[in-house]
Amino acid sequence: MRVLFRTLLVVALAAGALAVPALDPPQTAPVAAVDTPAMAVCAVEEGSGRSTTIGVASTVDGPGTMTAFAAGSTVGSLDFETGESRASSITVADVAAVGVGAALIELPATASAAASVVVGVDSLSIDTCPAASGSELILGGGSTLSDQRFEVQLMNPYAGKAIVNFTVQSDAGLESSAALDSVIVPARSSVLVNLAEVLPGREWMTVAIEVDTGGVLAVGRLGIGDDSATWDAVAPAQEWFVPVPHGLESRQVVIAARDFDVEYQIDFYGPDGLIEAFETGQITARGQAIVDIGALTPIATAIRVVTTGPVGAFLRITNVTAVALTSGSTTPASGLLLPGAGSIPGGSGWIVLLNPGLEDVKAEVSMLASAAGTVSVAVAAGEVVEMVVSPDPTLGYAITADGPLVASWSTAFGGSIGVGLAAPIPDE
């Protein structure tokens, strides 16, 4: 099988706005007959030459609200409509000056997603905003070597405070610091834990986030030189799919383990098709394994990670001027949303599609804009397709297919790069 490259021509833009109510704390026991809330929480940044746009994509034309929050209170809110294009773009500076903060997005429907796009003169970070809190989350891919600035941002949109504990393993061993224990995140607040200050000089880190009280959503923030990356902390799982865009940069998949040893297998979707059990090995408790995709090929590929215990899987892309990070996917789906994809004026963009199944898949990739365009794509079983998007800004993309796919989007802007994962559309 071969890796395909296709060109996707797209057209234009639209805009929107935001606002949101306070949420009750997460329940400690399941509650019957309650729908999954249509919400997401986005890490935002305004100031120091950076500005955030929140992209929203949905399967419906409907209303939503965005609320920026900090220090226990709302600092600005705005209503928006996805409209006929089923997408919206929200400029956070039009709502509030929040510094490094967070925004709660009330979405038009459960089959919706949001992404945070942060752009500066020499920096770029993108990723899909997390939509659900978890009692146990994991982050891999961070470092505090040299000038690398690694922070964990804890976001609490709920009405009650949260208490969080960190377990950090690094190349120096199991770390211990009072700054990692019983971190309090007040209601409707965002807290930064600066690991570059607490644990400087670490080549790598596995960060486990355990929530004792309340609920939080968490992202990692990594700066290298002038560029920066933001990526979601994830719930550990035993199977991950990681699309990898083309490039000459260092492209590594980081597998981060929890509190016990695990065995892993890597299946590689490369230029010669699927190679099962391409790599196998063991990761010690709280350790990491790294798969160096950049050393294998410069073209778009993907890997599947299967382990004997829950882990997190992350893609890290770096070069001398840039850094980008995102998590892998645990949920191939026949419907996918890429909010904000292709939205950066003057940037180059790509969409990577992986078919991890045994049957060929036909997909429709649709631009979400007032003058929408759709391209049909065939993705053979075990194949990766990379599609070039137009330099003209868009509001995002929707993918509908007759079989499950995994997708991501990446972009280059000046000397910066960014990568983000598509959000699966839940089954009705």
mmCIF file of C-alpha atoms in Angstrom, residues 12-204:
data_model
loop_
_atom_site.group_PDB
_atom_site.id
_atom_site.type_symbol
_atom_site.label_atom_id
_atom_site.label_comp_id
_atom_site.label_asym_id
_atom_site.label_seq_id
_atom_site.Cartn_x
_atom_site.Cartn_y
_atom_site.Cartn_z
ATOM 1 C CA ALA A 12 -13.508 31.189 3.069
ATOM 2 C CA LEU A 13 -14.570 32.359 6.473
ATOM 3 C CA ALA A 14 -17.125 33.449 8.971
ATOM 4 C CA ALA A 15 -17.100 34.766 12.488
ATOM 5 C CA GLY A 16 -18.895 34.415 15.763
ATOM 6 C CA ALA A 17 -19.008 35.179 19.469
ATOM 7 C CA LEU A 18 -19.421 33.630 23.012
ATOM 8 C CA ALA A 19 -20.730 33.250 26.851
ATOM 9 C CA VAL A 20 -21.476 30.529 29.693
ATOM 10 C CA PRO A 21 -23.084 29.707 33.112
ATOM 11 C CA ALA A 22 -21.391 28.183 36.142
ATOM 12 C CA LEU A 23 -21.312 24.405 36.333
ATOM 13 C CA ASP A 24 -22.029 22.262 39.353
ATOM 14 C CA PRO A 25 -19.106 20.182 40.620
ATOM 15 C CA PRO A 26 -18.751 16.701 39.108
ATOM 16 C CA GLN A 27 -20.816 14.070 40.888
ATOM 17 C CA THR A 28 -18.984 11.444 42.942
ATOM 18 C CA ALA A 29 -21.482 8.774 41.836
ATOM 19 C CA PRO A 30 -23.171 8.242 38.465
ATOM 20 C CA VAL A 31 -26.440 10.066 37.927
ATOM 21 C CA ALA A 32 -29.086 8.317 35.856
ATOM 22 C CA ALA A 33 -30.797 9.858 32.815
ATOM 23 C CA VAL A 34 -28.434 12.823 32.464
ATOM 24 C CA ASP A 35 -27.084 13.640 29.003
ATOM 25 C CA THR A 36 -23.390 14.270 28.489
ATOM 26 C CA PRO A 37 -22.955 18.055 28.751
ATOM 27 C CA ALA A 38 -22.198 19.784 25.460
ATOM 28 C CA MET A 39 -19.174 21.709 26.699
ATOM 29 C CA ALA A 40 -15.446 22.161 26.323
ATOM 30 C CA VAL A 41 -12.836 24.079 28.286
ATOM 31 C CA CYS A 42 -10.129 25.865 26.305
ATOM 32 C CA ALA A 43 -6.755 27.129 27.453
ATOM 33 C CA VAL A 44 -6.364 30.726 26.240
ATOM 34 C CA GLU A 45 -3.610 33.316 26.250
ATOM 35 C CA GLU A 46 -3.788 37.065 25.683
ATOM 36 C CA GLY A 47 -0.750 39.283 25.998
ATOM 37 C CA SER A 48 3.026 38.984 25.515
ATOM 38 C CA GLY A 49 2.429 39.225 21.786
ATOM 39 C CA ARG A 50 0.054 36.246 21.685
ATOM 40 C CA SER A 51 -3.662 36.155 20.961
ATOM 41 C CA THR A 52 -6.211 33.313 21.037
ATOM 42 C CA THR A 53 -8.987 32.411 18.657
ATOM 43 C CA ILE A 54 -11.418 29.651 19.630
ATOM 44 C CA GLY A 55 -12.805 27.640 16.759
ATOM 45 C CA VAL A 56 -16.120 25.820 17.189
ATOM 46 C CA ALA A 57 -17.408 23.133 14.809
ATOM 47 C CA SER A 58 -20.719 21.317 15.066
ATOM 48 C CA THR A 59 -23.124 19.078 13.199
ATOM 49 C CA VAL A 60 -25.932 21.604 13.764
ATOM 50 C CA ASP A 61 -26.814 25.247 13.245
ATOM 51 C CA GLY A 62 -27.305 26.405 16.817
ATOM 52 C CA PRO A 63 -26.431 28.841 19.625
ATOM 53 C CA GLY A 64 -23.660 28.591 22.155
ATOM 54 C CA THR A 65 -21.924 30.661 24.781
ATOM 55 C CA MET A 66 -18.331 31.265 25.824
ATOM 56 C CA THR A 67 -17.254 32.497 29.241
ATOM 57 C CA ALA A 68 -13.697 33.449 30.119
ATOM 58 C CA PHE A 69 -13.010 32.826 33.807
ATOM 59 C CA ALA A 70 -10.202 33.525 36.249
ATOM 60 C CA ALA A 71 -9.669 34.004 39.997
ATOM 61 C CA GLY A 72 -13.059 32.555 40.884
ATOM 62 C CA SER A 73 -15.201 34.725 38.655
ATOM 63 C CA THR A 74 -16.342 35.386 35.104
ATOM 64 C CA VAL A 75 -14.205 38.004 33.340
ATOM 65 C CA GLY A 76 -16.201 38.172 30.110
ATOM 66 C CA SER A 77 -18.735 36.274 28.046
ATOM 67 C CA LEU A 78 -20.285 36.324 24.608
ATOM 68 C CA ASP A 79 -22.988 34.461 22.692
ATOM 69 C CA PHE A 80 -22.275 32.864 19.319
ATOM 70 C CA GLU A 81 -24.101 30.983 16.572
ATOM 71 C CA THR A 82 -22.640 28.225 14.435
ATOM 72 C CA GLY A 83 -25.023 29.282 11.680
ATOM 73 C CA GLU A 84 -25.469 27.671 8.301
ATOM 74 C CA SER A 85 -21.760 26.847 8.090
ATOM 75 C CA ARG A 86 -22.023 24.867 11.369
ATOM 76 C CA ALA A 87 -18.906 26.624 12.661
ATOM 77 C CA SER A 88 -17.830 29.774 14.452
ATOM 78 C CA SER A 89 -14.646 31.672 15.237
ATOM 79 C CA ILE A 90 -14.288 33.568 18.513
ATOM 80 C CA THR A 91 -11.587 36.159 19.146
ATOM 81 C CA VAL A 92 -10.917 36.014 22.883
ATOM 82 C CA ALA A 93 -9.519 39.566 22.955
ATOM 83 C CA ASP A 94 -12.992 40.795 22.024
ATOM 84 C CA VAL A 95 -14.337 39.202 25.216
ATOM 85 C CA ALA A 96 -11.708 39.633 27.920
ATOM 86 C CA ALA A 97 -8.045 40.315 28.618
ATOM 87 C CA VAL A 98 -7.224 37.191 30.617
ATOM 88 C CA GLY A 99 -3.447 36.666 30.317
ATOM 89 C CA VAL A 100 -2.973 32.898 30.575
ATOM 90 C CA GLY A 101 -6.444 31.666 31.478
ATOM 91 C CA ALA A 102 -9.361 29.504 30.451
ATOM 92 C CA ALA A 103 -12.703 29.706 28.704
ATOM 93 C CA LEU A 104 -15.774 27.546 29.154
ATOM 94 C CA ILE A 105 -17.544 26.846 25.862
ATOM 95 C CA GLU A 106 -21.191 25.787 25.971
ATOM 96 C CA LEU A 107 -21.612 24.031 22.623
ATOM 97 C CA PRO A 108 -24.720 23.895 20.409
ATOM 98 C CA ALA A 109 -24.954 20.091 20.651
ATOM 99 C CA THR A 110 -23.060 17.084 21.953
ATOM 100 C CA ALA A 111 -21.816 16.461 18.400
ATOM 101 C CA SER A 112 -19.655 19.583 18.551
ATOM 102 C CA ALA A 113 -16.061 20.433 19.411
ATOM 103 C CA ALA A 114 -13.853 23.441 20.119
ATOM 104 C CA ALA A 115 -10.188 24.171 19.539
ATOM 105 C CA SER A 116 -7.832 26.826 20.863
ATOM 106 C CA VAL A 117 -5.538 28.517 18.323
ATOM 107 C CA VAL A 118 -2.894 30.778 19.895
ATOM 108 C CA VAL A 119 -0.806 32.876 17.496
ATOM 109 C CA GLY A 120 2.102 35.221 18.150
ATOM 110 C CA VAL A 121 4.734 36.884 15.996
ATOM 111 C CA ASP A 122 7.049 33.891 16.409
ATOM 112 C CA SER A 123 4.816 31.326 18.088
ATOM 113 C CA LEU A 124 1.866 29.075 17.371
ATOM 114 C CA SER A 125 -0.042 26.467 19.366
ATOM 115 C CA ILE A 126 -3.214 24.578 18.482
ATOM 116 C CA ASP A 127 -5.203 21.739 19.975
ATOM 117 C CA THR A 128 -8.738 20.517 20.456
ATOM 118 C CA CYS A 129 -10.113 21.662 23.817
ATOM 119 C CA PRO A 130 -10.806 18.925 26.407
ATOM 120 C CA ALA A 131 -14.491 18.256 26.996
ATOM 121 C CA ALA A 132 -14.619 16.195 30.196
ATOM 122 C CA SER A 133 -12.848 16.209 33.535
ATOM 123 C CA GLY A 134 -11.239 13.046 34.845
ATOM 124 C CA SER A 135 -10.047 11.738 38.190
ATOM 125 C CA GLU A 136 -6.788 10.459 36.663
ATOM 126 C CA LEU A 137 -4.955 12.149 33.780
ATOM 127 C CA ILE A 138 -1.494 11.800 32.267
ATOM 128 C CA LEU A 139 0.895 14.051 30.325
ATOM 129 C CA GLY A 140 3.998 13.024 28.408
ATOM 130 C CA GLY A 141 6.331 14.956 26.139
ATOM 131 C CA GLY A 142 7.390 17.753 28.505
ATOM 132 C CA SER A 143 10.946 18.753 29.375
ATOM 133 C CA THR A 144 12.679 21.391 31.499
ATOM 134 C CA LEU A 145 16.097 21.254 29.848
ATOM 135 C CA SER A 146 17.890 24.486 28.955
ATOM 136 C CA ASP A 147 15.361 27.164 27.926
ATOM 137 C CA GLN A 148 12.381 24.788 27.767
ATOM 138 C CA ARG A 149 9.480 26.197 29.757
ATOM 139 C CA PHE A 150 7.120 23.432 30.915
ATOM 140 C CA GLU A 151 3.928 24.201 32.826
ATOM 141 C CA VAL A 152 0.768 22.260 33.631
ATOM 142 C CA GLN A 153 -2.414 24.330 33.497
ATOM 143 C CA LEU A 154 -5.300 23.130 35.683
ATOM 144 C CA MET A 155 -8.712 24.538 34.694
ATOM 145 C CA ASN A 156 -11.719 24.310 37.007
ATOM 146 C CA PRO A 157 -14.982 25.612 35.468
ATOM 147 C CA TYR A 158 -17.131 24.100 38.232
ATOM 148 C CA ALA A 159 -18.836 25.694 41.242
ATOM 149 C CA GLY A 160 -16.645 23.940 43.858
ATOM 150 C CA LYS A 161 -12.888 23.929 44.422
ATOM 151 C CA ALA A 162 -10.669 21.067 43.258
ATOM 152 C CA ILE A 163 -7.652 19.507 44.992
ATOM 153 C CA VAL A 164 -5.045 17.853 42.779
ATOM 154 C CA ASN A 165 -1.902 15.769 43.413
ATOM 155 C CA PHE A 166 0.946 15.240 40.931
ATOM 156 C CA THR A 167 3.165 12.181 40.569
ATOM 157 C CA VAL A 168 6.175 13.040 38.407
ATOM 158 C CA GLN A 169 8.806 10.653 37.084
ATOM 159 C CA SER A 170 11.774 12.044 35.156
ATOM 160 C CA ASP A 171 15.220 10.989 34.000
ATOM 161 C CA ALA A 172 16.282 11.905 37.565
ATOM 162 C CA GLY A 173 13.839 9.371 39.063
ATOM 163 C CA LEU A 174 10.616 9.735 41.062
ATOM 164 C CA GLU A 175 10.331 13.398 41.976
ATOM 165 C CA SER A 176 9.330 14.852 45.330
ATOM 166 C CA SER A 177 8.283 18.442 46.013
ATOM 167 C CA ALA A 178 5.689 20.120 48.198
ATOM 168 C CA ALA A 179 4.629 22.090 45.106
ATOM 169 C CA LEU A 180 3.273 18.834 43.616
ATOM 170 C CA ASP A 181 1.010 17.919 46.534
ATOM 171 C CA SER A 182 -2.537 19.092 47.316
ATOM 172 C CA VAL A 183 -2.660 21.802 44.644
ATOM 173 C CA ILE A 184 -5.860 23.813 45.171
ATOM 174 C CA VAL A 185 -7.736 25.021 42.095
ATOM 175 C CA PRO A 186 -10.543 27.354 43.234
ATOM 176 C CA ALA A 187 -13.932 27.305 41.533
ATOM 177 C CA ARG A 188 -13.976 28.982 38.093
ATOM 178 C CA SER A 189 -10.200 29.418 38.171
ATOM 179 C CA SER A 190 -7.083 28.385 36.278
ATOM 180 C CA VAL A 191 -3.852 27.470 38.075
ATOM 181 C CA LEU A 192 -0.378 27.086 36.521
ATOM 182 C CA VAL A 193 2.129 24.644 38.022
ATOM 183 C CA ASN A 194 5.529 25.705 36.696
ATOM 184 C CA LEU A 195 7.565 22.508 36.476
ATOM 185 C CA ALA A 196 10.500 24.390 34.946
ATOM 186 C CA GLU A 197 10.867 26.198 38.279
ATOM 187 C CA VAL A 198 10.024 23.241 40.524
ATOM 188 C CA LEU A 199 12.085 20.620 38.647
ATOM 189 C CA PRO A 200 14.594 22.311 36.310
ATOM 190 C CA GLY A 201 17.047 20.454 34.074
ATOM 191 C CA ARG A 202 14.948 17.326 33.395
ATOM 192 C CA GLU A 203 15.276 15.805 29.930
ATOM 193 C CA TRP A 204 11.855 14.134 30.097
#
